[in-house]
Short mmCIF file of C-alpha atoms in Angstrom, two decimals:
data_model
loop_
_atom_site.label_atom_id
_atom_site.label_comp_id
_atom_site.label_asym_id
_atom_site.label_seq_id
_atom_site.Cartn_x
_atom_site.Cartn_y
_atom_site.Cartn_z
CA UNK A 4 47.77 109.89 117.19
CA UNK A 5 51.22 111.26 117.87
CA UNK A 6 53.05 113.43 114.92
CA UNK A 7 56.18 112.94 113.24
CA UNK A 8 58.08 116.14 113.21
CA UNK A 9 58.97 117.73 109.55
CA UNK A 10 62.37 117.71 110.34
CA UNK A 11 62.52 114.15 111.14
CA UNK A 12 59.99 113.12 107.76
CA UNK A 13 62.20 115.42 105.86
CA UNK A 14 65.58 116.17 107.31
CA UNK A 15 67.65 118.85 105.58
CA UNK A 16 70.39 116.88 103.57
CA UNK A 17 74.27 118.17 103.60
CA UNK A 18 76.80 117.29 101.56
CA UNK A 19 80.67 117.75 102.41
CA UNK A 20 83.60 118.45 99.46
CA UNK A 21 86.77 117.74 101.05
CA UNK A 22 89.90 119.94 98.45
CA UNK A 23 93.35 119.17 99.95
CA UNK A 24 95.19 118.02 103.19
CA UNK A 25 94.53 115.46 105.78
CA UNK A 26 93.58 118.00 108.36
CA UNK A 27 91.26 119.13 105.76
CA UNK A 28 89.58 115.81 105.26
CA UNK A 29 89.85 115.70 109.67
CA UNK A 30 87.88 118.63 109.88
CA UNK A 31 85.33 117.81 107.30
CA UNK A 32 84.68 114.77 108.81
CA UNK A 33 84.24 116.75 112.19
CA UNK A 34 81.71 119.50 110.41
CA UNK A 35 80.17 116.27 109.23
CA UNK A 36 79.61 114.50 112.29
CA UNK A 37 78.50 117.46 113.86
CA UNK A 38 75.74 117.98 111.03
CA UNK A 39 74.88 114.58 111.76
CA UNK A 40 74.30 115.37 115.39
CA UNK A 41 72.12 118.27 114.99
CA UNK A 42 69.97 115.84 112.80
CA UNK A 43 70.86 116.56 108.83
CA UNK A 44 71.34 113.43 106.81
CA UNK A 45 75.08 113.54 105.36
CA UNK A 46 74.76 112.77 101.47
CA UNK A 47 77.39 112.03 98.76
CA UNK A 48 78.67 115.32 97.37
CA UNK A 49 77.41 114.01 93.89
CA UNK A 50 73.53 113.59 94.82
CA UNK A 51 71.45 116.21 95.37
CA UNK A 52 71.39 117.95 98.79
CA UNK A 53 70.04 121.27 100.89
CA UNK A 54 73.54 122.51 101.71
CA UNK A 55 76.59 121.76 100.57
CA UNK A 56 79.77 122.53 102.34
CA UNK A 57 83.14 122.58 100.40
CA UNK A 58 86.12 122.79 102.31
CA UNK A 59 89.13 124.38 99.84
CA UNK A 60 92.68 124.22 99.23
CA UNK A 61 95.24 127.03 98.35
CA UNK A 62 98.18 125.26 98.54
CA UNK A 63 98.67 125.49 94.56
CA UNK A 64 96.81 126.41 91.70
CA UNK A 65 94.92 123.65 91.22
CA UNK A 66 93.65 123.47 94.35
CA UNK A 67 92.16 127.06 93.70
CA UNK A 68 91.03 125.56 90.40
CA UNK A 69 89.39 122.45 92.37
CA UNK A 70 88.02 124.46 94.92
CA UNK A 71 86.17 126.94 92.97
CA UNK A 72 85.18 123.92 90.29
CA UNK A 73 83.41 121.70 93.73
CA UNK A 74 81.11 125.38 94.41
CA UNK A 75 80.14 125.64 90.58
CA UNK A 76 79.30 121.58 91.02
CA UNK A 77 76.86 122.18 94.07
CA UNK A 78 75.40 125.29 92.10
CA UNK A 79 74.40 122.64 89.45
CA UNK A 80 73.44 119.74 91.44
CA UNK A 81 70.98 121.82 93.09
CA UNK A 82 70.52 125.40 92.42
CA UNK A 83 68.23 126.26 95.13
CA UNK A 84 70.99 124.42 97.80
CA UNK A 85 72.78 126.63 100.03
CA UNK A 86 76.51 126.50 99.07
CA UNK A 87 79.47 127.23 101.82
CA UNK A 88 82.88 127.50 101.08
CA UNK A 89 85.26 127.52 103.89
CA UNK A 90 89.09 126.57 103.98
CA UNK A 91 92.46 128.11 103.01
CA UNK A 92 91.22 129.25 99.98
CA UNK A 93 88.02 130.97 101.29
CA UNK A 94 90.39 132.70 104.37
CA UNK A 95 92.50 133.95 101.52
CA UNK A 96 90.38 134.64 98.38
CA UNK A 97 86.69 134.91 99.24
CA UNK A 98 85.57 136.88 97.03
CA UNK A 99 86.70 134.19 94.10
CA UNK A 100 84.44 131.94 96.27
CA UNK A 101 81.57 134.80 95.73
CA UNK A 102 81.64 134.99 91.75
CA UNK A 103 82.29 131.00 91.67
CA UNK A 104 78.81 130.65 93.72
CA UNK A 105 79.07 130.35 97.08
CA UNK A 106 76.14 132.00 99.20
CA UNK A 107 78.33 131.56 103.11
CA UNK A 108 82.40 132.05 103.02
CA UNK A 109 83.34 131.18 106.41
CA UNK A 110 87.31 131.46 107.01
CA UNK A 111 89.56 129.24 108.95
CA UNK A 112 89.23 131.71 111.88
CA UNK A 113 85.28 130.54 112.15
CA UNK A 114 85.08 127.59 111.00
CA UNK A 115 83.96 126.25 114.18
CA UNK A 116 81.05 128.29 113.60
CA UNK A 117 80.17 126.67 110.29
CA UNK A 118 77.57 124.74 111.34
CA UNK A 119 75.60 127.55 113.29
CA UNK A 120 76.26 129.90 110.84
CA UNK A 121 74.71 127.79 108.00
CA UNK A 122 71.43 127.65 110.35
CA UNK A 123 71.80 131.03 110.65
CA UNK A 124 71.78 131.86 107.11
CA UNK A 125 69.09 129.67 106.19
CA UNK A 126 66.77 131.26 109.05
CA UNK A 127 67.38 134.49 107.82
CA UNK A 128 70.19 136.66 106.95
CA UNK A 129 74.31 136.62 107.09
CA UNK A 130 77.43 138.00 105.86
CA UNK A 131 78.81 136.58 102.87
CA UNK A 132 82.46 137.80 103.36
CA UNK A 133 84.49 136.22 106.45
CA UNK A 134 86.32 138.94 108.29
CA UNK A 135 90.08 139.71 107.26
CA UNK A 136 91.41 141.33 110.32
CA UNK A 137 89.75 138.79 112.94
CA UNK A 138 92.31 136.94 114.54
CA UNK A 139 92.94 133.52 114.71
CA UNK A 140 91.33 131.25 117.41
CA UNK A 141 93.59 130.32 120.36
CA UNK A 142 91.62 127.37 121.60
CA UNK A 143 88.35 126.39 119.26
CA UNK A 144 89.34 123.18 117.52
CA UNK A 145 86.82 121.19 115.61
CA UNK A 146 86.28 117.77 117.29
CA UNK A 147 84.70 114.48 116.52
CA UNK A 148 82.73 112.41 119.16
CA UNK A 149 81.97 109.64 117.49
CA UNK A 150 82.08 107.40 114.45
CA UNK A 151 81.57 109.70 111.14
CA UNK A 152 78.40 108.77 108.84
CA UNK A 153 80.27 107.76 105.85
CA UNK A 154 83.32 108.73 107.32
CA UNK A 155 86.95 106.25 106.97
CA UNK A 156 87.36 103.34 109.37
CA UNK A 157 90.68 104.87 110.63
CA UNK A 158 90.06 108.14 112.25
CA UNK A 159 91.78 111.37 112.31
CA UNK A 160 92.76 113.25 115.50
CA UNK A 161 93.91 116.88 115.04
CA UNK A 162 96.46 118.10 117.32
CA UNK A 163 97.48 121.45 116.54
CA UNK A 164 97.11 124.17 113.87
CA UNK A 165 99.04 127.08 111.86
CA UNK A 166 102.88 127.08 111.52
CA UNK A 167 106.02 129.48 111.99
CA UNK A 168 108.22 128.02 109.53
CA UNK A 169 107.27 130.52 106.67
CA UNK A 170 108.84 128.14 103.80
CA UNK A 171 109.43 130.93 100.91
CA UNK A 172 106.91 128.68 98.60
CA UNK A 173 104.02 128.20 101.12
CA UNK A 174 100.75 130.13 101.14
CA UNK A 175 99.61 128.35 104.61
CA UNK A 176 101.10 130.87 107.59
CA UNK A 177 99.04 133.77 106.43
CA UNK A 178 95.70 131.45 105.84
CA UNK A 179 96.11 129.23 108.83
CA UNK A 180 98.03 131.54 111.70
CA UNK A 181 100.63 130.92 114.08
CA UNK A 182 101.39 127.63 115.80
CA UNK A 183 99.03 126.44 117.87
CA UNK A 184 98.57 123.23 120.21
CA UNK A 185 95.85 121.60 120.97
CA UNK A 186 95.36 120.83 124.64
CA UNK A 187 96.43 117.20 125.85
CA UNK A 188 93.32 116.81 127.90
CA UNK A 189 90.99 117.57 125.15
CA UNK A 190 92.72 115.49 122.95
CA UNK A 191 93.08 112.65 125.16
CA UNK A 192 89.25 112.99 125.88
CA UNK A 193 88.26 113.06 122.11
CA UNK A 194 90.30 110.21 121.59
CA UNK A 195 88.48 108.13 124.66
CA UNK A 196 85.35 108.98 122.67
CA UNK A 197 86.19 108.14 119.62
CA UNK A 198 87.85 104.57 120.70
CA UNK A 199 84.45 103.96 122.37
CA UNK A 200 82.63 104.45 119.28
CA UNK A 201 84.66 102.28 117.64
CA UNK A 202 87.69 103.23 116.10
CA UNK A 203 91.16 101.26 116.60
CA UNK A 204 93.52 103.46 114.62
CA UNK A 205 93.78 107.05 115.08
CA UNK A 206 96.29 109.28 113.31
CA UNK A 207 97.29 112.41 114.30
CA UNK A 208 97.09 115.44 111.92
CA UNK A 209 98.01 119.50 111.81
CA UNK A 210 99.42 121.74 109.37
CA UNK A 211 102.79 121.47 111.54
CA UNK A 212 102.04 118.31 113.62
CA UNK A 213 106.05 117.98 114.74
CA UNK A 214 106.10 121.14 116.66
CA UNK A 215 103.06 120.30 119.32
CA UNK A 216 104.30 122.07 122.35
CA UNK A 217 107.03 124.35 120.83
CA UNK A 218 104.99 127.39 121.46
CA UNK A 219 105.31 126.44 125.19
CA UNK A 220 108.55 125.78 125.15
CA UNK A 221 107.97 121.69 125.90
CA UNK A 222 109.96 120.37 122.95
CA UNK A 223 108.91 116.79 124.46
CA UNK A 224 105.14 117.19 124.22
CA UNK A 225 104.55 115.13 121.32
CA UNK A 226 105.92 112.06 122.50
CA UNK A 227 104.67 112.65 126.53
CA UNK A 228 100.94 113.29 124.19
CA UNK A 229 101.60 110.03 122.07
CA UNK A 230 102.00 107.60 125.71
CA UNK A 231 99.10 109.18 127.11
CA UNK A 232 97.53 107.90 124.28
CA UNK A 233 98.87 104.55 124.72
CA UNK A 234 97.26 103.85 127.83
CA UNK A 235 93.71 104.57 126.33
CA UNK A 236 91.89 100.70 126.71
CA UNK A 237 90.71 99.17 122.76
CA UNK A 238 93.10 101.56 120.81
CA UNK A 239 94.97 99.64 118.47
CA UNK A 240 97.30 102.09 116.52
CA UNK A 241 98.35 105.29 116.58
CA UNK A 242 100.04 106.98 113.39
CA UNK A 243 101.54 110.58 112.62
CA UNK A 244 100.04 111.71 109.49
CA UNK A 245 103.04 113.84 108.80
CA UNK A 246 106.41 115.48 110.61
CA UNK A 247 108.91 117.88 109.61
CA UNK A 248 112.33 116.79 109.00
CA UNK A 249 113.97 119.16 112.16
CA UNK A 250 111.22 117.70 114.35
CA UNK A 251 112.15 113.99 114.25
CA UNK A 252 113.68 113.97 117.10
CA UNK A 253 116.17 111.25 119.07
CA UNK A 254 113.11 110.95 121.84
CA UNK A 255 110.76 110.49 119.12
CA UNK A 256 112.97 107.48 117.09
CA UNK A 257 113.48 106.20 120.59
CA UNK A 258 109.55 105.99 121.63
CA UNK A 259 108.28 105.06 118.13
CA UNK A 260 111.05 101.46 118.37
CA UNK A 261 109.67 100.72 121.86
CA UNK A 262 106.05 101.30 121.24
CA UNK A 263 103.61 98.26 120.70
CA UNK A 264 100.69 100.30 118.92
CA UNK A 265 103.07 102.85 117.26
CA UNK A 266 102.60 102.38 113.78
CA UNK A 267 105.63 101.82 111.85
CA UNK A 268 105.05 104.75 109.36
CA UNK A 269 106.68 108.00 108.75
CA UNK A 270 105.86 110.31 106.38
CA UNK A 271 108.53 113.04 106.02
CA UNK A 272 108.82 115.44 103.73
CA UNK A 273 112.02 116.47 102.21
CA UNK A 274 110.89 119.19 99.43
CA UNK A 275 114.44 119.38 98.02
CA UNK A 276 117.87 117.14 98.13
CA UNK A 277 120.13 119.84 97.11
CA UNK A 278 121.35 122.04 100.13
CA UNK A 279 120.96 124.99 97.82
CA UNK A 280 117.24 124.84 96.96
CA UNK A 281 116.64 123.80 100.60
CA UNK A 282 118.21 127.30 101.38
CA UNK A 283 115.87 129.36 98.98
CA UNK A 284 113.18 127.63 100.37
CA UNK A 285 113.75 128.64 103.40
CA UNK A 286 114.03 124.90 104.73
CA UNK A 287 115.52 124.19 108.40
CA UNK A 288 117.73 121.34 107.49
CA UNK A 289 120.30 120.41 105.34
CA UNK A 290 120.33 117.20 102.95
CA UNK A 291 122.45 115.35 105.42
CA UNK A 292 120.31 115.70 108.54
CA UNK A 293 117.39 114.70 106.34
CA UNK A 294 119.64 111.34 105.35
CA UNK A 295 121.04 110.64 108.95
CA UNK A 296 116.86 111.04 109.97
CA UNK A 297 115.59 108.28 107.75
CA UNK A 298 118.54 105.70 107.95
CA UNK A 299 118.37 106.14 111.89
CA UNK A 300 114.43 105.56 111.85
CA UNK A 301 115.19 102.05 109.31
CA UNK A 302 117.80 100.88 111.24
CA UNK A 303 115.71 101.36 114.32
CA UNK A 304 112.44 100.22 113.42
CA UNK A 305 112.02 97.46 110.96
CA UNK A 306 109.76 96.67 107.70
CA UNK A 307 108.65 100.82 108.58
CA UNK A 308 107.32 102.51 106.09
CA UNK A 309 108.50 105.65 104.71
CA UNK A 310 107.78 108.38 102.81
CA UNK A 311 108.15 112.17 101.74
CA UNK A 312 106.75 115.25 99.91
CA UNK A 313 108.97 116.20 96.95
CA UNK A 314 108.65 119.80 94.99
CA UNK A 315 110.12 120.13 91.87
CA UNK A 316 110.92 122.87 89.74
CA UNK A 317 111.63 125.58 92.64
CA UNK A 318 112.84 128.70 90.66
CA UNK A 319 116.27 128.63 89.98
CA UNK A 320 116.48 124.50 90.58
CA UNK A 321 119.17 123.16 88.04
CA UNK A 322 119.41 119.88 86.34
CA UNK A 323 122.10 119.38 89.20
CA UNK A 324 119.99 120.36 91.91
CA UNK A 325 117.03 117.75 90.52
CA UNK A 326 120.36 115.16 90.81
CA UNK A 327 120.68 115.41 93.88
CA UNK A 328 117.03 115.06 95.14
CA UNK A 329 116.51 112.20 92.80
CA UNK A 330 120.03 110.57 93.58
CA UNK A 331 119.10 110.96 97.61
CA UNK A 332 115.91 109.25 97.38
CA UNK A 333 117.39 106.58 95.13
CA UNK A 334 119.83 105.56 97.74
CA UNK A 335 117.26 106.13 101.05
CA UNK A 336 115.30 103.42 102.30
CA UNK A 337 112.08 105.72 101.29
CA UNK A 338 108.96 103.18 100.25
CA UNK A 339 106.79 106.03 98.55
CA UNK A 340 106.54 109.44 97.04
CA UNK A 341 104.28 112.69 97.03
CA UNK A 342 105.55 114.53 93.82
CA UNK A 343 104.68 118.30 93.38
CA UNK A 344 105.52 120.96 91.08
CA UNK A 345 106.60 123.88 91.91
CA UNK A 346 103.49 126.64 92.18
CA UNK A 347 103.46 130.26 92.41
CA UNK A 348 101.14 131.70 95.11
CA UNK A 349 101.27 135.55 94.97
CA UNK A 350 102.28 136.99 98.45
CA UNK A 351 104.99 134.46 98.94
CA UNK A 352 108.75 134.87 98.93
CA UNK A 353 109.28 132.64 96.41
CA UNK A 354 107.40 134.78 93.62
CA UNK A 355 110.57 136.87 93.28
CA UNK A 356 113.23 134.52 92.47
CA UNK A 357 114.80 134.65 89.33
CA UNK A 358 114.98 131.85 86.71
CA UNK A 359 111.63 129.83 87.11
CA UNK A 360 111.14 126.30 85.56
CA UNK A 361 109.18 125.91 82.61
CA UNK A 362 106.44 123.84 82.58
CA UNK A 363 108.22 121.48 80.52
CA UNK A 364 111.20 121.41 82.84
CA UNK A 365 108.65 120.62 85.74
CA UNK A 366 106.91 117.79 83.71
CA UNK A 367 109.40 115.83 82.88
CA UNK A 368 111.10 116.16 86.44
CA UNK A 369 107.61 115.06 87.90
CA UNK A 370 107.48 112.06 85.97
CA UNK A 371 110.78 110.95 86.89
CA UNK A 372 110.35 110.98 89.89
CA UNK A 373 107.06 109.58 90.25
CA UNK A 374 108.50 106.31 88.29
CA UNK A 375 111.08 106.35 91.11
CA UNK A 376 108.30 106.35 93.45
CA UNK A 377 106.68 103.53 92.12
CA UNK A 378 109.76 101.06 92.51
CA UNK A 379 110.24 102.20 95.56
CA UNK A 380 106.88 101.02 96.46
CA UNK A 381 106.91 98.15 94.21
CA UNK A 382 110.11 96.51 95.94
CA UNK A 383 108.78 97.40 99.22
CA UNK A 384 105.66 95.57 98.63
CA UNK A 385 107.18 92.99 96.97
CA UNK A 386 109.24 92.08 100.19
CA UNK A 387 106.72 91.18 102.28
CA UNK A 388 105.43 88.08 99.21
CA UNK A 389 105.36 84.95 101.31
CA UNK A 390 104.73 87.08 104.88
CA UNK A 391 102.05 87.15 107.26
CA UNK A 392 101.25 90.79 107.71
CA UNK A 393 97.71 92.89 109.45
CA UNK A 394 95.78 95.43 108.02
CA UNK A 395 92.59 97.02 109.48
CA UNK A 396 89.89 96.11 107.47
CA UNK A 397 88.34 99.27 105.70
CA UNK A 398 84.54 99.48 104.76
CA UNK A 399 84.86 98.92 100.62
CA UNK A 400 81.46 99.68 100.66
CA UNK A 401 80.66 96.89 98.09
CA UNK A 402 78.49 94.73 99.54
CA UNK A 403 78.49 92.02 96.80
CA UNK A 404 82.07 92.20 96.95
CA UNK A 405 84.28 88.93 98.40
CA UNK A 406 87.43 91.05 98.15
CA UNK A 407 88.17 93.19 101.27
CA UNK A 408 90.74 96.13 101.73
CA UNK A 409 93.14 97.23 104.61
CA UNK A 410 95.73 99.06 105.47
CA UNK A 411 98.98 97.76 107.60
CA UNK A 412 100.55 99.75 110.56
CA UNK A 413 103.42 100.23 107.44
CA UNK A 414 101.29 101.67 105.37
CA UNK A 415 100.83 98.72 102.57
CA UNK A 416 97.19 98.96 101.07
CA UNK A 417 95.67 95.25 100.98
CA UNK A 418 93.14 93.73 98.99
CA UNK A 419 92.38 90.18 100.61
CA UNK A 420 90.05 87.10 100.47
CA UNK A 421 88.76 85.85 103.44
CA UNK A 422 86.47 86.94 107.01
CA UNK A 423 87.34 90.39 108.33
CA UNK A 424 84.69 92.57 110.75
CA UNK A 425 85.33 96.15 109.37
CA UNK A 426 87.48 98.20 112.06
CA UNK A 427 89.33 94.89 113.11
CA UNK A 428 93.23 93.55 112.78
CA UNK A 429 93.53 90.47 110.78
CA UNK A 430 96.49 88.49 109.39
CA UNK A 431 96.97 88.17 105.53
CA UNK A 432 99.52 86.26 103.80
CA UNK A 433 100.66 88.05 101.05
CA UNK A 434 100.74 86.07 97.89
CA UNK A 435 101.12 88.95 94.72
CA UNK A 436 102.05 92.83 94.69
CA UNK A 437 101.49 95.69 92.46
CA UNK A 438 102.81 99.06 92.54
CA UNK A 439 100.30 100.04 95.01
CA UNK A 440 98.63 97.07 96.55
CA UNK A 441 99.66 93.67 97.71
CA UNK A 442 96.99 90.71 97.26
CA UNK A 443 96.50 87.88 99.96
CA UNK A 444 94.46 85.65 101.78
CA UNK A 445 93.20 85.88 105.58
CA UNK A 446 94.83 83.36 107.86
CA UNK A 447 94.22 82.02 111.15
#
């Protein structure tokens, strides 16, 4: 009588803690597909699990605070569990990472290692500490093959890595390196293989997506990459998780109206709508280019949906200032907002200008604008009452459930009634909206 292998009665069980970004969540998915590969079972985060893998944020404070709360988490849900902490946060503070619990720190610089490494360490022996003088890798991108075992129905595709812009505010150059693209081949080739497993919608993601190609001097690259993509057989959509405001170019307006599997989404951020905070923070655009940017992409591109990154509370920012960002946005065609507060990350620029915000100042700003995000979103939503529009159904992971949710190529979350095979397009007229959500039925 043939045996079963331990590892296959009993595989080792890892659970993933996404803190942050989208090309954090991309590359968490990756580490978790390649776990999945070399034959662990991927587990929720909250169940208990052989390794756990957090993957942390330093963007602001509470993503420090989140990060080093998700370690303390896997410490409790299993004591005996091997605990890695990787990330911005672990490149720039791992020895927080150390006294929070974390038995592997593995930097940006290796995470492409992660995997091996964790075998390593629970074989034998390893460093704790990721190096702080390695250099950056020129070439090792993480990359999925295949569908992700609990992963979303839409996939992720990074592109590049790092950026140049050194924003006074932003923590990310010195965590995440220089500028980097990804190679079209090996982009075009992950995409080929992740369409034949089954995705339709891929969006692409990097710290500094816009400037693919800049560091080789091919300000074009990004759009040649994006009708490479096009010609790929099954794929459905493709979306840009995010681009800078001096990267939307003419060629890229142009491309995105013509395209039939374009998705008619931008998300752009503007940080500031007052010339003078865009100058402290070391922004490379003024409030008008930002304007002529997203009334050129709505006049262009219909129904598309739009939307932008907002910091308040930069030091020095007056009531004025806060005017003129909420006053912009009021009059834009934006459909939604991502509201921050200003946060102080030592070893940035920004540290040493005079007259910082309270936290009262930063509050109330916040929550003004987050209302004006909200009817923004509600009157998009509420345009498209009556109209037939076509989300990809998502996985709600509710089996009992008759209600179904999508997401359009505009970037409308759906919640429907009717037949819908999870990863397909199907057409929903819209009958009620909410702030977030419009409600419909499917229809042939």
């Amino acid at each position: 009588m043939k045996t079963v292998p331990d590892s296959i009665q009993n595989p080792v069980k890892v659970a993933l803690k996404n803190i942050g970004c989208k090309l954090n969540a991309y590359e968490t998915e990756a580490l978790s597909r390649t776990f999945h590969t070399k034959g662990y079972h991927v587990v929720p985060f909250n169940s208990k699990a052989d390794v756990y893998v957090v993957n942390t944020c330093t963007v602001t404070g509470s993503g420090d605070s989140d990060s080093r709360k998700a370690v303390r988490k896997a410490k409790r849900n299993n004591p005996d569990a091997t605990v890695v902490a990787t990330g911005c946060y672990a490149q720039r503070c791992p020895d927080e990472l150390d006294q929070a619990g974390a038995d592997l720190i593995v930097g940006n610089d290796q995470k492409s290692e992660l995997v091996d490494r964790v075998e390593t360490l629970r074989e034998g022996s390893l460093s704790l500490l990721p190096s702080k003088d390695s250099p950056f890798p020129r070439e090792h991108f993480l990359s999925i093959d295949g569908l992700v075992e609990g992963g979303r129905t839409r996939g992720m595709l990074q592109v590049q890595d790092g950026c140049d812009e050194h924003c006074t505010y932003c923590i990310i150059p010195s965590v995440r390196g220089k500028s980097i693209s990804r190679p079209k081949n090996a982009i075009v080739e992950q995409a080929k293989k992740m369409v034949g497993a089954g995705y339709r919608e891929l969006a692409l993601t990097g710290i500094h997506t816009g400037s693919y190609g800049y560091e080789l001097e091919d300000k074009l690259a990004l759009v040649k990459l994006l009708k490479d993509l096009e010609k790929i057989p099954d794929l459905l959509r493709i979306r840009l998780n995010s681009i800078e405001p001096a990267y939307v170019s003419d060629a890229l307006i142009d491309y995105a109206s013509e395209s039939n599997i374009f998705c008619r989404h931008f998300h752009i951020p503007l940080q500031s709508g007052s010339d003078t905070t865009l100058r402290k923070m070391g922004r490379h655009y003024s409030r008008q280019h930002y304007k002529n940017r997203i009334e050129q992409i709505a006049s262009r591109i219909p129904s598309c949906g739009i939307g932008a990154d907002v910091m308040v509370g930069f030091p020095g920012e007056s009531e004025k200032d806060f005017s003129e960002t909420f006053n912009l946005i009021r009059d834009l065609p934006m459909t939604y907002l991502h509201v921050f507060p200003f946060s102080k990350r030592d070893g940035t620029p920004a540290v040493k200008i005079k007259n910082h915000c309270s936290d009262e100042i930063k509050k109330d700003r916040s929550k003004r604008l987050i209302e004006l995000g909200k009817v923004k979103r509600r009157e998009f939503n509420c345009l498209h009452i009556g109209s037939i529009i076509n989300p990809i159904v998502e996985d709600t992971g509710k089996s009992d459930s008759a209600m179904q949710t999508g997401v359009t190529d505009n970037y409308i979350k759906t919640i429907f009634d009717g037949p819908g095979e999870v990863g397909t397009i199907v057409s929903v007229k819209v009958e009620k909206a909410r702030d977030e959500v419009v409600y419909g039925t499917v229809v042939k």
